[in-house]
Amino acid sequence: MFDVKVCELLNSQINKEFYSAYLYLDFSNYFTDQGLNGFANWYKVQAQEERDHALLFMQYMQNNNLKVSLDAIGKPEISYIDSMTPLKAGLEHEEFVTASIHTIYDSAYQVKDFRTMQFLDWFIKEQGEEETNANDLIRKMELFGTDAKGLYLLDQELGQRIYTAPSLVL
Ligand code: MG
């Protein structure tokens, strides 16, 4: 019942999610080097979420007897200028992932693959949240990040983020 194109897109999304995890670990490492451990924590938790997304796509394929093929994960190539660089790159990346998930949804819709559409519903909502989070972080950094005390408090706040498993269970 599965369309070849939908299948390929689902498979390539696994790689995109793992790349997201890799990218956020790179951000986390950057902030660790800067001594901003709260920011580093926030992106490390984000990386864990992205790994979960990859595993969810993999599990969905396997639940439907589709063969998973893992590709090489790209090297994050970010030229860090200041602490705003990863925040902006993060938003840009989430917009890219949103577009990618919408493309899979569109392909599933074309072939009336209702099961995949329903599976993707969670991710469509999730992407809305990811973009909101990325925008909020940029906004907070613009408002408070230029002041040493503000940056300290923001770093403390981001250090509070803890990992929770995804609400989607397959
Ligand atoms: Mg993701």
Coordinates of C-alpha atoms and ligand atoms in Angstrom, one line a residue:
M1 CA 0.0 0.0 0.0
F2 CA 3.0 2.3 0.5
D3 CA 3.9 4.7 -2.2
V4 CA 7.6 4.6 -3.2
K5 CA 8.0 8.4 -3.0
V6 CA 6.4 8.6 0.5
C7 CA 8.7 5.8 1.6
E8 CA 11.8 7.6 0.4
L9 CA 10.8 10.8 2.0
L10 CA 10.1 9.1 5.3
N11 CA 13.5 7.4 5.1
S12 CA 15.3 10.7 4.3
Q13 CA 13.6 12.4 7.2
I14 CA 15.3 10.0 9.6
N15 CA 18.6 11.4 8.4
K16 CA 17.4 15.0 8.7
E17 CA 16.3 14.4 12.3
F18 CA 19.7 12.9 13.2
Y19 CA 21.4 15.8 11.5
S20 CA 19.3 18.1 13.7
A21 CA 20.5 16.3 16.8
Y22 CA 24.1 16.7 15.5
L23 CA 23.6 20.4 14.7
Y24 CA 22.2 21.1 18.2
L25 CA 25.1 19.2 19.8
D26 CA 27.4 21.5 17.9
F27 CA 25.5 24.5 19.3
S28 CA 25.7 22.9 22.7
N29 CA 29.5 22.5 22.4
Y30 CA 29.9 26.1 21.2
F31 CA 28.1 27.4 24.3
T32 CA 30.1 25.1 26.6
D33 CA 33.2 26.7 25.1
Q34 CA 31.7 30.1 25.8
G35 CA 31.1 29.2 29.5
L36 CA 27.3 29.5 29.0
N37 CA 26.3 26.1 30.4
G38 CA 22.6 26.9 30.5
F39 CA 22.5 27.5 26.8
A40 CA 24.6 24.3 26.3
N41 CA 22.1 22.4 28.4
W42 CA 19.2 23.7 26.4
Y43 CA 20.6 22.6 23.1
K44 CA 21.7 19.2 24.5
V45 CA 18.1 18.5 25.5
Q46 CA 17.1 19.7 22.1
A47 CA 19.5 17.2 20.5
Q48 CA 17.9 14.4 22.5
E49 CA 14.5 15.4 21.2
E50 CA 15.8 15.3 17.7
R51 CA 17.2 11.8 18.2
D52 CA 13.7 10.8 19.4
H53 CA 12.2 12.2 16.2
A54 CA 14.6 10.2 14.1
L55 CA 13.7 7.0 16.1
L56 CA 9.9 7.7 15.7
F57 CA 10.3 7.9 11.9
M58 CA 12.3 4.7 12.0
Q59 CA 9.7 3.0 14.2
Y60 CA 6.8 4.1 12.0
M61 CA 8.5 2.7 8.9
Q62 CA 9.3 -0.6 10.7
N63 CA 5.7 -0.9 12.1
N64 CA 4.6 -0.8 8.5
N65 CA 7.2 -3.3 7.2
L66 CA 9.2 -0.6 5.3
K67 CA 12.9 -1.1 4.9
V68 CA 15.0 1.6 6.7
S69 CA 18.3 2.6 5.1
L70 CA 20.6 4.8 7.2
D71 CA 22.7 7.4 5.5
A72 CA 25.8 9.3 6.7
I73 CA 25.1 12.3 8.9
G74 CA 26.5 15.6 7.6
K75 CA 29.0 17.6 9.5
P76 CA 27.5 20.8 11.0
E77 CA 29.3 23.7 9.2
I78 CA 28.4 26.8 11.3
S79 CA 30.7 29.9 11.4
Y80 CA 30.1 31.1 14.9
I81 CA 30.3 34.9 15.2
D82 CA 28.6 35.4 18.5
S83 CA 26.0 33.8 20.7
M84 CA 23.2 34.9 18.4
T85 CA 24.6 32.8 15.5
P86 CA 23.4 29.4 16.7
L87 CA 20.0 30.9 17.7
K88 CA 19.4 32.2 14.2
A89 CA 20.8 29.1 12.6
G90 CA 18.5 27.0 14.8
L91 CA 15.4 28.9 13.6
E92 CA 16.5 28.7 10.0
H93 CA 17.0 24.9 10.4
E94 CA 13.6 24.4 12.0
E95 CA 12.0 26.2 9.1
F96 CA 13.8 23.9 6.8
V97 CA 12.6 20.8 8.8
T98 CA 9.0 22.2 8.8
A99 CA 9.1 22.5 5.0
S100 CA 10.5 18.9 4.7
I101 CA 7.7 17.5 6.9
H102 CA 5.1 19.4 4.9
T103 CA 6.6 17.9 1.7
I104 CA 6.1 14.4 3.1
Y105 CA 2.5 15.3 4.2
D106 CA 1.8 16.6 0.7
S107 CA 3.1 13.4 -0.9
A108 CA 1.0 11.2 1.4
Y109 CA -2.0 13.4 0.7
Q110 CA -1.6 13.0 -3.1
V111 CA -1.8 9.2 -2.8
K112 CA -4.5 9.2 0.0
D113 CA -2.0 7.7 2.5
F114 CA -4.2 8.6 5.5
R115 CA -2.1 6.5 7.9
T116 CA 1.1 8.5 7.2
M117 CA -0.9 11.8 7.3
Q118 CA -2.1 10.9 10.7
F119 CA 1.4 10.0 11.9
L120 CA 2.7 13.3 10.6
D121 CA 0.0 15.3 12.4
W122 CA 2.1 15.2 15.6
F123 CA 5.2 16.4 13.8
I124 CA 3.3 19.3 12.1
K125 CA 2.2 20.5 15.6
E126 CA 5.7 19.8 17.0
Q127 CA 7.3 21.9 14.2
G128 CA 5.0 24.8 15.1
E129 CA 6.3 24.6 18.7
E130 CA 10.0 24.3 17.6
E131 CA 9.7 27.5 15.6
T132 CA 8.0 29.3 18.5
N133 CA 10.8 28.2 20.8
A134 CA 13.5 29.3 18.4
N135 CA 11.8 32.7 17.9
D136 CA 11.3 33.1 21.6
L137 CA 15.0 32.4 22.3
I138 CA 16.1 35.0 19.7
R139 CA 13.7 37.5 21.2
K140 CA 15.0 36.9 24.7
M141 CA 18.5 37.2 23.6
E142 CA 17.8 40.5 21.8
L143 CA 16.1 41.9 24.9
F144 CA 18.4 40.6 27.7
G145 CA 21.5 39.1 26.1
T146 CA 23.4 42.3 25.5
D147 CA 23.5 43.0 29.3
A148 CA 25.8 40.8 31.4
K149 CA 23.3 40.4 34.2
G150 CA 20.5 39.6 31.7
L151 CA 22.7 37.1 29.9
Y152 CA 23.5 35.4 33.3
L153 CA 19.8 35.1 34.2
L154 CA 18.9 33.8 30.7
D155 CA 21.6 31.2 31.0
Q156 CA 20.3 30.2 34.4
E157 CA 16.8 29.9 32.9
L158 CA 17.9 27.7 30.0
G159 CA 19.8 25.5 32.4
Q160 CA 16.5 24.5 33.9
R161 CA 15.4 22.6 30.8
I162 CA 15.1 18.9 31.4
Y163 CA 14.6 16.2 28.9
T164 CA 11.2 14.5 28.6
A165 CA 10.3 11.7 26.2
P166 CA 8.1 12.6 23.3
S167 CA 4.3 12.5 23.8
L168 CA 3.9 10.5 20.6
V169 CA 4.0 6.7 21.2
L170 CA 3.9 4.3 18.3
Ligands
MG1 MG 12.8 17.3 14.8

